[in-house]
PDB file of C-alpha atoms in Angstrom:
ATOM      1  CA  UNK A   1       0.000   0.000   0.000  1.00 44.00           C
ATOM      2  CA  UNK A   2       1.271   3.638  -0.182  1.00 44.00           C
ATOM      3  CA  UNK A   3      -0.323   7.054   0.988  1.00 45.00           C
ATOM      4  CA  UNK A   4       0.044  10.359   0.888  1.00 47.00           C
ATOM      5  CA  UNK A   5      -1.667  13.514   1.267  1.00 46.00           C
ATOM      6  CA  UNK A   6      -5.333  14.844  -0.737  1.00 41.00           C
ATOM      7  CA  UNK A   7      -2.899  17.051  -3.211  1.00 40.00           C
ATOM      8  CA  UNK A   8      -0.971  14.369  -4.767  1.00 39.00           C
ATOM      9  CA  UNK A   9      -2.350  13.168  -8.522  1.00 40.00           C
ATOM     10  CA  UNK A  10      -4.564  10.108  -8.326  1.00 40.00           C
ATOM     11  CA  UNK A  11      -2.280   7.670 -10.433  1.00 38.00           C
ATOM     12  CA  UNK A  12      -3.415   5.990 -13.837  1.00 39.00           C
ATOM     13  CA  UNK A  13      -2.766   2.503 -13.018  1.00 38.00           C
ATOM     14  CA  UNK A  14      -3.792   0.523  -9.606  1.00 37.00           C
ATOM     15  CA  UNK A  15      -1.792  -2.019  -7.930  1.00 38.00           C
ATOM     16  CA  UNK A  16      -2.554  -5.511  -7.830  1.00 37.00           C
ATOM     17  CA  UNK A  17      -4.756  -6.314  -5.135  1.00 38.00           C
ATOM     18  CA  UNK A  18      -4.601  -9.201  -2.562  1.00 34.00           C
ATOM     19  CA  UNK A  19      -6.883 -12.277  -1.795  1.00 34.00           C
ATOM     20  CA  UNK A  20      -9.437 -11.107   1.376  1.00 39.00           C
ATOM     21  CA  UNK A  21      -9.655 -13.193   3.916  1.00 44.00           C
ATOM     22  CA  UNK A  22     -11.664 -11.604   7.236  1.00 40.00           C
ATOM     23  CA  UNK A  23      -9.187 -12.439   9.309  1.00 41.00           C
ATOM     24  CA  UNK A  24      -6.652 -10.262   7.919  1.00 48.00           C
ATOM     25  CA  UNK A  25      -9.032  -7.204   7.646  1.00 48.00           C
ATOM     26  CA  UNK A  26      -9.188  -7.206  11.701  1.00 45.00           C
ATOM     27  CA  UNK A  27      -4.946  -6.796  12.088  1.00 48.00           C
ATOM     28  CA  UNK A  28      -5.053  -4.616   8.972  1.00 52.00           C
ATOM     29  CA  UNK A  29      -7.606  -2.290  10.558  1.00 52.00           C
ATOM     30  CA  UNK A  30      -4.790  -1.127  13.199  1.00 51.00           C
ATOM     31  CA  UNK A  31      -1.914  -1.148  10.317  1.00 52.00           C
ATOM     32  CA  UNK A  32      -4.415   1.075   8.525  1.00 57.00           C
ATOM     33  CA  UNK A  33      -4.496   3.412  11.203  1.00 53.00           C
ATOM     34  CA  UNK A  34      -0.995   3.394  11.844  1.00 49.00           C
ATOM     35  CA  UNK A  35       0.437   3.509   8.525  1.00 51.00           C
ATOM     36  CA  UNK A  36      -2.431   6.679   8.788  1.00 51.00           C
ATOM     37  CA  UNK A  37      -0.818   8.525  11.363  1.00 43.00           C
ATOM     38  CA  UNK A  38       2.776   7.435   9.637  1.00 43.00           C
ATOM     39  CA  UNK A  39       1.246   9.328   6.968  1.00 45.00           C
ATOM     40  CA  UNK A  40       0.311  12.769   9.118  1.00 46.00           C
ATOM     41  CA  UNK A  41       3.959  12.438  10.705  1.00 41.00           C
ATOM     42  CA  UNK A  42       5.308  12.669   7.010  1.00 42.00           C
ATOM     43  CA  UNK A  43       2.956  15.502   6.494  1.00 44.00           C
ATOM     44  CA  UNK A  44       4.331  18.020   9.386  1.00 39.00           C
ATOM     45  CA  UNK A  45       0.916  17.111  11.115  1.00 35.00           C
ATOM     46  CA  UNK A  46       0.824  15.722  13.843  1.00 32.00           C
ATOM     47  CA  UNK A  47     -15.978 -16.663  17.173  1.00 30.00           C
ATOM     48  CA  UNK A  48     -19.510 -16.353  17.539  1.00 29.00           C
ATOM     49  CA  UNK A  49     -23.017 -14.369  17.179  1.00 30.00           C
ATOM     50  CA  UNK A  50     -22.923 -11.967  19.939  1.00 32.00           C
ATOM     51  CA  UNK A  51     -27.027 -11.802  19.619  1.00 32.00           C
ATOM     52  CA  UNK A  52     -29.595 -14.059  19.187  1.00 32.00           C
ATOM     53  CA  UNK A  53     -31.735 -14.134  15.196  1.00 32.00           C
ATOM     54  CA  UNK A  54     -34.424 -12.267  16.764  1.00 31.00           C
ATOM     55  CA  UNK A  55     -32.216  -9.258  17.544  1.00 33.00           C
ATOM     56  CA  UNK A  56     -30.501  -9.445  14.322  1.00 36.00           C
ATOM     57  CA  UNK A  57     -33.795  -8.540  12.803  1.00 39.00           C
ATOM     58  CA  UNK A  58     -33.855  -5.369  14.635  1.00 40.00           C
ATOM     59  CA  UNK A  59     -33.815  -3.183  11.566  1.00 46.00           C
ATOM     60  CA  UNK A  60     -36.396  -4.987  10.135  1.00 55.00           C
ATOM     61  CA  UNK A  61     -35.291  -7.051   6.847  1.00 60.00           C
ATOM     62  CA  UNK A  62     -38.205  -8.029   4.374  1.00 62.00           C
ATOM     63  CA  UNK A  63     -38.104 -11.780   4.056  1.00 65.00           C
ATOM     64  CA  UNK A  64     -38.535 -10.980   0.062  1.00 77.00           C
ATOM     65  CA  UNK A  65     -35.706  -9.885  -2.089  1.00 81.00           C
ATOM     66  CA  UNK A  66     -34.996  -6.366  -2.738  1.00 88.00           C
ATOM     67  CA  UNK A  67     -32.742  -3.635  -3.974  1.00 90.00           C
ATOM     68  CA  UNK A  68     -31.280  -4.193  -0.110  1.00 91.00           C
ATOM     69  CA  UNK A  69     -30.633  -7.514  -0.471  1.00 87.00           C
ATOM     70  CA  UNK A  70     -29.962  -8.639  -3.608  1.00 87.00           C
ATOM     71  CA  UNK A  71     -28.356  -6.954  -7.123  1.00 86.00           C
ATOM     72  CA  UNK A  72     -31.849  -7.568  -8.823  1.00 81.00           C
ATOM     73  CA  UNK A  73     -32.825  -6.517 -11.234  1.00 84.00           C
ATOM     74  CA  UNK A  74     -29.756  -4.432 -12.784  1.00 86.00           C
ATOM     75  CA  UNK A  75     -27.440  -7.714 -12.372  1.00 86.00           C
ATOM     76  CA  UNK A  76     -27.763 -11.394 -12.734  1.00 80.00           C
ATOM     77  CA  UNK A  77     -27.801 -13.068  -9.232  1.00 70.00           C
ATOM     78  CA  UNK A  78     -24.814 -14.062  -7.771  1.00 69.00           C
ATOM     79  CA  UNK A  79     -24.377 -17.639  -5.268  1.00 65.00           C
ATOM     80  CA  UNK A  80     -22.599 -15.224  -3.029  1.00 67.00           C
ATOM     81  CA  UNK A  81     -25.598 -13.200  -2.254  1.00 67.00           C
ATOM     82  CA  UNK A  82     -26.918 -13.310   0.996  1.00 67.00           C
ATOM     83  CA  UNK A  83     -24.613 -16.443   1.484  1.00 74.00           C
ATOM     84  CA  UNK A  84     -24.645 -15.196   5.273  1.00 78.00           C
ATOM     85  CA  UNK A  85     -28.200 -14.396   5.444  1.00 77.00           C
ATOM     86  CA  UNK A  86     -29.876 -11.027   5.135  1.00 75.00           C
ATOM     87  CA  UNK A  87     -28.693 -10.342   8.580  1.00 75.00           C
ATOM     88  CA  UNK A  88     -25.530 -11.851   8.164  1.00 76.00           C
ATOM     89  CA  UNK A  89     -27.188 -14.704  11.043  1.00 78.00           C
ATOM     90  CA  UNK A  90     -26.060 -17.382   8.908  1.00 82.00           C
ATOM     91  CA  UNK A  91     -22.102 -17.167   9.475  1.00 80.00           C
ATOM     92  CA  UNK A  92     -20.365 -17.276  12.547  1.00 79.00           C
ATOM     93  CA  UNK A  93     -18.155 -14.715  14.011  1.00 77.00           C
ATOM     94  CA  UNK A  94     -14.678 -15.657  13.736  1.00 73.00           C
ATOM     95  CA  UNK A  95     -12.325 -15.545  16.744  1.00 68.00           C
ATOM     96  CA  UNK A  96     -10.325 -12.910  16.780  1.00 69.00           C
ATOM     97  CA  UNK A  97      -7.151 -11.779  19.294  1.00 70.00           C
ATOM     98  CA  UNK A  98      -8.378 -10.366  22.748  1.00 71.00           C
ATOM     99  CA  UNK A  99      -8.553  -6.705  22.737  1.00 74.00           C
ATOM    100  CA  UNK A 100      -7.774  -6.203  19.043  1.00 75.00           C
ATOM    101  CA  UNK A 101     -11.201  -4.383  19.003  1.00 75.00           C
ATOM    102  CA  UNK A 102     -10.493  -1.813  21.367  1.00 78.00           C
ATOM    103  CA  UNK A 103      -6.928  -1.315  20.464  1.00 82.00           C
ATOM    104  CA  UNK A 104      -8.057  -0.892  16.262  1.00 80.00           C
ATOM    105  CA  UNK A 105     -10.940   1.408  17.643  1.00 81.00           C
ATOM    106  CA  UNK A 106      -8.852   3.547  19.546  1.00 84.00           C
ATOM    107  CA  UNK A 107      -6.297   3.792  16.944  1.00 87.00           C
ATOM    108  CA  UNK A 108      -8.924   4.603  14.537  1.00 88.00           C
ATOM    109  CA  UNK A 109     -10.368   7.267  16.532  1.00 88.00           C
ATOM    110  CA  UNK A 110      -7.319   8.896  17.041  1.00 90.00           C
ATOM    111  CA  UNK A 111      -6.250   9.016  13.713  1.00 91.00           C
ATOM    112  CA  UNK A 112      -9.970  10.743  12.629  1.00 91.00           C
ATOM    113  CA  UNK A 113      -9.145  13.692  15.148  1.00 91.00           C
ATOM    114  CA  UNK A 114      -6.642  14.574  13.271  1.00 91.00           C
ATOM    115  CA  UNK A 115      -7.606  13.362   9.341  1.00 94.00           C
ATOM    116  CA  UNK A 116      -9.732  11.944   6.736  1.00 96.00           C
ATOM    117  CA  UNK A 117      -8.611   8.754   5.396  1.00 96.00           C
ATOM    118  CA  UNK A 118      -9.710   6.820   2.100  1.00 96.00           C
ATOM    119  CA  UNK A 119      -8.735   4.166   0.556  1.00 95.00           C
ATOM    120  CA  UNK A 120      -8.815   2.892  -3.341  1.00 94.00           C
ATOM    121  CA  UNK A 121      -8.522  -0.769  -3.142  1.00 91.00           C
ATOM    122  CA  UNK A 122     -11.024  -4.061  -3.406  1.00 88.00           C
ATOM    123  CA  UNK A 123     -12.851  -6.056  -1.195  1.00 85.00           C
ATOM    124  CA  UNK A 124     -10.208  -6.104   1.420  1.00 86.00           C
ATOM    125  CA  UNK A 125     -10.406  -2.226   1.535  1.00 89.00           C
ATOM    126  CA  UNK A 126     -14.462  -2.324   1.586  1.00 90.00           C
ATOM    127  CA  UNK A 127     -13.963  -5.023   4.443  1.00 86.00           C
ATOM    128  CA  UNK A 128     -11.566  -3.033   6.192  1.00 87.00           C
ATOM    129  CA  UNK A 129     -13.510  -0.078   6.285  1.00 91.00           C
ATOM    130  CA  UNK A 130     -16.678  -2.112   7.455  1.00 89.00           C
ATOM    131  CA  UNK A 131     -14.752  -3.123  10.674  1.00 85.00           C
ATOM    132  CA  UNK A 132     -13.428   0.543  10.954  1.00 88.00           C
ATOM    133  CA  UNK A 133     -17.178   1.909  11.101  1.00 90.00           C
ATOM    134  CA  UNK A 134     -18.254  -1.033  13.780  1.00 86.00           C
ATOM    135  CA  UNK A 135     -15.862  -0.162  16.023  1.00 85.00           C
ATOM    136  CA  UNK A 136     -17.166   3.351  16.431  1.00 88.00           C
ATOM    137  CA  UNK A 137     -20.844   2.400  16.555  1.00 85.00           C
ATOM    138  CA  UNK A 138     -21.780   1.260  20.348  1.00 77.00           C
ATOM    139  CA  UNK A 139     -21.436  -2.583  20.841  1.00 71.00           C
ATOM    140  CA  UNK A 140     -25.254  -2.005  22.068  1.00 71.00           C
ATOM    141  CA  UNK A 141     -26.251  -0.681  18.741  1.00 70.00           C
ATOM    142  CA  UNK A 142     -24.838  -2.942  16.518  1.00 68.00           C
ATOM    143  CA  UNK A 143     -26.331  -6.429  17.181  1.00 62.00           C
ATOM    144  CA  UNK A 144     -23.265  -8.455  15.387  1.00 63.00           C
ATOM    145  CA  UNK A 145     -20.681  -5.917  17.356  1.00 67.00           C
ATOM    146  CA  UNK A 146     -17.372  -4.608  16.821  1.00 69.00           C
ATOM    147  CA  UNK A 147     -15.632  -8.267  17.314  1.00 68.00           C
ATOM    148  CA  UNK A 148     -17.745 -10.387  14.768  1.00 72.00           C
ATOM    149  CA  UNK A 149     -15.812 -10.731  11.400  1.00 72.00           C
ATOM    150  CA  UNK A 150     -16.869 -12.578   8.997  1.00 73.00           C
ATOM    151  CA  UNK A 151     -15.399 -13.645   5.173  1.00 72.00           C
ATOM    152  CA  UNK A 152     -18.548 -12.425   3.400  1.00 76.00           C
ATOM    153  CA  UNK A 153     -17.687 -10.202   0.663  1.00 75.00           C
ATOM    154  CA  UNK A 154     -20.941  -9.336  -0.337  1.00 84.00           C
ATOM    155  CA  UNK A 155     -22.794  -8.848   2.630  1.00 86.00           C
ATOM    156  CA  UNK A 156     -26.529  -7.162   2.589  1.00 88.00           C
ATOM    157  CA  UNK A 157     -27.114  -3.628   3.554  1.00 91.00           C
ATOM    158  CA  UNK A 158     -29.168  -4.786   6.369  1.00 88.00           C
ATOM    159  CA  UNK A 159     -25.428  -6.735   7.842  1.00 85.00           C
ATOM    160  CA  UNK A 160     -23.502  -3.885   6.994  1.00 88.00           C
ATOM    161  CA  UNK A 161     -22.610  -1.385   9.812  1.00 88.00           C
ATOM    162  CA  UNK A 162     -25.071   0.820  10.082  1.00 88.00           C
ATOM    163  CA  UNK A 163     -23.274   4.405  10.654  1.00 92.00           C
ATOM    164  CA  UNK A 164     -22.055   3.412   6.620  1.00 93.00           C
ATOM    165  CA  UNK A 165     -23.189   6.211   4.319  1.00 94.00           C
ATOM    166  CA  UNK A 166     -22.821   5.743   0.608  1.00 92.00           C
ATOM    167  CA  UNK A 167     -20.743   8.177  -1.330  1.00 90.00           C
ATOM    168  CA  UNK A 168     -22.474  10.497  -3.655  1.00 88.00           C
ATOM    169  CA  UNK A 169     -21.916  13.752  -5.454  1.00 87.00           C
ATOM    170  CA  UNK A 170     -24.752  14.753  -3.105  1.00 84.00           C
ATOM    171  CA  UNK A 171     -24.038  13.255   0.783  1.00 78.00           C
ATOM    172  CA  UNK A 172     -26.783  11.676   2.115  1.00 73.00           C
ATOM    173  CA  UNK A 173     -27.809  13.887   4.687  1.00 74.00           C
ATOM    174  CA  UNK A 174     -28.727  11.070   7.541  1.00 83.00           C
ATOM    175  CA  UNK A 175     -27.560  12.452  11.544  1.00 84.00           C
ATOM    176  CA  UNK A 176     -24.232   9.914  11.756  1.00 81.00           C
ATOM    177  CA  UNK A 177     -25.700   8.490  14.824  1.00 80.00           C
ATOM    178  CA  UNK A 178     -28.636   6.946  13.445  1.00 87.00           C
ATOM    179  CA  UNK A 179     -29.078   3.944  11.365  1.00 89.00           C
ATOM    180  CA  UNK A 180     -29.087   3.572   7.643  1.00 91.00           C
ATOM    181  CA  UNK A 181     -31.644   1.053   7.676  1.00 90.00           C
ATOM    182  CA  UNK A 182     -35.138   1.754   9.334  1.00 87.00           C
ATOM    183  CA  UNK A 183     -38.301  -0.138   8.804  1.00 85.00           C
ATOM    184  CA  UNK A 184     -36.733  -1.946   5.795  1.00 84.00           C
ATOM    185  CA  UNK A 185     -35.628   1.002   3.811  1.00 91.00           C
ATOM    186  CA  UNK A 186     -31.764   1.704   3.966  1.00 93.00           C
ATOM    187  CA  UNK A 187     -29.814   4.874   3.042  1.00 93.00           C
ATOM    188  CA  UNK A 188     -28.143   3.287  -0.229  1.00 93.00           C
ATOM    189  CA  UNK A 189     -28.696  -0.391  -2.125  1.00 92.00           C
ATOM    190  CA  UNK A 190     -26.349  -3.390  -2.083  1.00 91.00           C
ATOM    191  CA  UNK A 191     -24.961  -2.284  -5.449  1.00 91.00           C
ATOM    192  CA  UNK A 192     -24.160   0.951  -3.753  1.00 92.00           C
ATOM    193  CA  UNK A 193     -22.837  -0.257  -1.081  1.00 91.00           C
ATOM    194  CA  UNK A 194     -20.470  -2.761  -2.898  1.00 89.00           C
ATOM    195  CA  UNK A 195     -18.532  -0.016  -4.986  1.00 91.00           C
ATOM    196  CA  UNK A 196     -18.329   2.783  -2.015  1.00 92.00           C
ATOM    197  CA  UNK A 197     -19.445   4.271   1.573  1.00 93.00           C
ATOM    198  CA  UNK A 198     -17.986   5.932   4.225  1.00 94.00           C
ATOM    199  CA  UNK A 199     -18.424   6.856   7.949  1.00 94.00           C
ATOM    200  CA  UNK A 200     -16.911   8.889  10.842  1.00 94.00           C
ATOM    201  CA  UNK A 201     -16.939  10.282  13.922  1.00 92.00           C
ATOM    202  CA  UNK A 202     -17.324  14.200  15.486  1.00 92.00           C
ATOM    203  CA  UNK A 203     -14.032  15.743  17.367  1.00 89.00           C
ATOM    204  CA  UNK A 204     -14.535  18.073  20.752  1.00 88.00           C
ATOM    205  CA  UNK A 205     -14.987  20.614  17.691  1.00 90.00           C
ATOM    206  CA  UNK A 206     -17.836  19.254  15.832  1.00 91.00           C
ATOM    207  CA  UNK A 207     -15.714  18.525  12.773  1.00 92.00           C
ATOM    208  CA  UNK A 208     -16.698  15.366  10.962  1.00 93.00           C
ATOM    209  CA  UNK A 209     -13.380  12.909  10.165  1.00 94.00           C
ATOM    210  CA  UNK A 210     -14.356  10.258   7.854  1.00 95.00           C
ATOM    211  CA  UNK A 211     -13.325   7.129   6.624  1.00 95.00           C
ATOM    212  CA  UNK A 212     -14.287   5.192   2.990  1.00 95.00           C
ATOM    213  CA  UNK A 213     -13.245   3.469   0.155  1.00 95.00           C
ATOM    214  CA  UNK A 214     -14.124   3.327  -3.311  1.00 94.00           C
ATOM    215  CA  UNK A 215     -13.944  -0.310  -5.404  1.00 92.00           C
ATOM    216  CA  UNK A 216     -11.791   0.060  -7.978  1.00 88.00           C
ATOM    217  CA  UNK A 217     -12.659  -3.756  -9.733  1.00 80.00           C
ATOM    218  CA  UNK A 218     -11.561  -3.605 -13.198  1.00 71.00           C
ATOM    219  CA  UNK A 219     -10.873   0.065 -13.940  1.00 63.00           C
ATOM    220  CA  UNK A 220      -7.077  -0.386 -13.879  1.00 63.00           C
ATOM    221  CA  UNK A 221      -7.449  -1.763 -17.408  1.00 61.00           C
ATOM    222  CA  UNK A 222      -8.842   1.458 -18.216  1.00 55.00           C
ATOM    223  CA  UNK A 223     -11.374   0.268 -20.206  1.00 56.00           C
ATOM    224  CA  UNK A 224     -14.886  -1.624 -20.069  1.00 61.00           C
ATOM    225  CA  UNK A 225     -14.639  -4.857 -18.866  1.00 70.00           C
ATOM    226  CA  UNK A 226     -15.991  -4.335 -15.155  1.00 77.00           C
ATOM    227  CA  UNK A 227     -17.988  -6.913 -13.371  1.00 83.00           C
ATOM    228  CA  UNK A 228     -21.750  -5.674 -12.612  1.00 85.00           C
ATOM    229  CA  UNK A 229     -22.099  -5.423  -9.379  1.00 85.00           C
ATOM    230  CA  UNK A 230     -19.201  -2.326  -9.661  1.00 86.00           C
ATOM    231  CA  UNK A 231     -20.749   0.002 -11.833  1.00 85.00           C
ATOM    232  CA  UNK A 232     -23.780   0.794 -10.064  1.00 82.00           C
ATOM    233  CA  UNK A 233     -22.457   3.380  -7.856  1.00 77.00           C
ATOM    234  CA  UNK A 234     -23.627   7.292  -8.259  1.00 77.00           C
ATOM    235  CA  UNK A 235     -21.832   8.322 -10.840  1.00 82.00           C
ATOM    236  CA  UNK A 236     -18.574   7.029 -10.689  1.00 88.00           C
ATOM    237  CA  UNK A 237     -16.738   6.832 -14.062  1.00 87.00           C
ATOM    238  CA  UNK A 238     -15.840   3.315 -14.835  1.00 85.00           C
ATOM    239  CA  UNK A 239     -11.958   3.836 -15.709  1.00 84.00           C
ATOM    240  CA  UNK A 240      -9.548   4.304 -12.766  1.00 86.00           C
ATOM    241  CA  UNK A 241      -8.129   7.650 -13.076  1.00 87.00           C
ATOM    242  CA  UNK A 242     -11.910   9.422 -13.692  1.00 89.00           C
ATOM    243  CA  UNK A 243     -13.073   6.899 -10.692  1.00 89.00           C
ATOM    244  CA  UNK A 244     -10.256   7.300  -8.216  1.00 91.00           C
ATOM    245  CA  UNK A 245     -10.964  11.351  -9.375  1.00 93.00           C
ATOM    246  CA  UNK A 246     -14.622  11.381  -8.533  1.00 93.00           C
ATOM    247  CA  UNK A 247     -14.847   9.054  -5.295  1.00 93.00           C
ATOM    248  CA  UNK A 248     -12.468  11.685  -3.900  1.00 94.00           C
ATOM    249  CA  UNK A 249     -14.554  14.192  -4.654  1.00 93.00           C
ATOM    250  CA  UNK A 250     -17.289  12.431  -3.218  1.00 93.00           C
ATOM    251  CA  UNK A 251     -15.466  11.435  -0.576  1.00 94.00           C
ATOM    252  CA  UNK A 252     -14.282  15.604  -0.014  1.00 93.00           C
ATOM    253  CA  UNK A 253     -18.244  16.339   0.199  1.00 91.00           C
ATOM    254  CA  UNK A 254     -18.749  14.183   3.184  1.00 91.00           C
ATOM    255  CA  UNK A 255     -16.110  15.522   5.324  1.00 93.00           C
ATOM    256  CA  UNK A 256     -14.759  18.571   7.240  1.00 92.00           C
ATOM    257  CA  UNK A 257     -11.164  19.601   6.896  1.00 92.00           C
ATOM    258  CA  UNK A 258     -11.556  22.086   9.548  1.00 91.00           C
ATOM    259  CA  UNK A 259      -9.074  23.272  11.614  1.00 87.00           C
ATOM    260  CA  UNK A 260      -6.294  21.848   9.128  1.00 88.00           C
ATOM    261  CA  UNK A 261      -7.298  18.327   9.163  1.00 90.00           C
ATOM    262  CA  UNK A 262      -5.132  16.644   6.614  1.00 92.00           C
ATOM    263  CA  UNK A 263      -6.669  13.900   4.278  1.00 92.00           C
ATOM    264  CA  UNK A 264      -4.811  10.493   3.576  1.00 93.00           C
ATOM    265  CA  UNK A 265      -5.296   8.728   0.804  1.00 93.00           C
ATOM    266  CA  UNK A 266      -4.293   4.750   0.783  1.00 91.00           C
ATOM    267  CA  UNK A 267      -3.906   2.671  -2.558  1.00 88.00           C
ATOM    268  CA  UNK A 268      -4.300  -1.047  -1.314  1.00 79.00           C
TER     269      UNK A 268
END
């Protein structure tokens, strides 16, 4: 990976991108923070279900398919949809090292008080950034909690962490402390949510630090060929240097860089 600061030119070819496996996302989420505030100091600035089913269904999932749920009708189904459930009840949490949690949410938190960090990568990066946002919602507002990863690379809106906000040339304008999913509706579909989202947390100044992550798939052979499921986003070109370009953008919109908050910017 490599970072560096909001100014520098978004490059015109990606790297090659890594297998995901869940359990690396939960060490990765602390090397992402501190390779973050590596980043600032280079700047000058300084397993198992936590909740029973019936909880799980606390945001209210309709038992029928939807845009929430599935990639209908813009895409043909996929045998990795919902392969944990619409609630994700239907994988176990995997174990993970005691007190990684706290230490990756501290670090994370941290790092947000000072910056806004995004990241251009894959699934890895999307999954990275899920455990990121759980571990600054409270445990007793996120049924699955903080500690339950799981290798689902597709997961439903309804499993996702709910302080994620898509990214849009027009920010959802949802209070970060309240759900995006209510009463069956969410704030953004599951082929939203695949390509890009983004959450954060308030400093003692009421400046919003955010972090998200945009899918790159297919656009580093600047052309066409792009699996489904990644060009539904809200208008995001489908080539990487217009993408990488716009998500930041995006990403710029949903942020404050108050009080000279510096913005980091990770290629996985």
């Amino acid at each position: 990976s490599a970072s560096g600061d909001a100014s520098m030119h978004v490059p015109a070819a990606a790297p090659a991108s890594a297998t995901a496996t869940a359990a690396k996302v939960a060490g990765a989420t602390v090397a992402l923070a501190a390779l973050a505030v590596c980043a600032l100091a280079a700047s000058g600035t300084a397993g198992h279900l936590q909740s029973p089913l019936s909880s799980l269904g606390a945001w209210g999932a309709p038992a029928e398919p939807n845009p929430f749920n599935t990639f209908a009708p813009q895409c043909e189904p996929d045998l990795r949809h919902n392969s944990c459930g619409a609630m994700g009840e239907l994988c176990q949490c995997l174990d993970l090292q005691p007190g990684l949690v706290d230490i990756s949410s501290r670090a994370l938190k941290s790092v947000l008080d000072k910056a806004n960090v995004f990241i251009l990568g894959d699934s890895t990066s999307k999954m990275m950034v899920h455990h990121a946002c759980r571990t600054l919602i409270d445990p007793a507002l996120d049924p699955q909690g903080a500690g339950c990863f799981k290798e689902d690379g597709m997961p439903t809106v309804y499993s996702q962490p709910q302080n994620l906000r898509p990214l849009s040339p027009n920010p959802v304008l949802i209070p970060h402390d309240e759900k995006c999913c209510s009463g069956g509706q969410c704030c953004m579909t599951m082929l939203e949510s695949m390509v890009s989202s983004t959450c954060g947390q308030y400093d003692s100044n009421g400046n919003f630090g955010g972090i998200g992550f945009v899918h790159m798939a297919s656009s580093f052979k600047d052309g066409f060929d792009m699996p489904c499921e990644y060009r539904h986003a809200q208008n995001l070109p489908f080539t990487f240097q217009e993408r990488a370009t716009e998500a930041l953008r995006q990403f710029e919109k949903s942020v404050s860089f108050a009080d000279e908050r510096r913005a980091v910017i990770i290629l996985d």
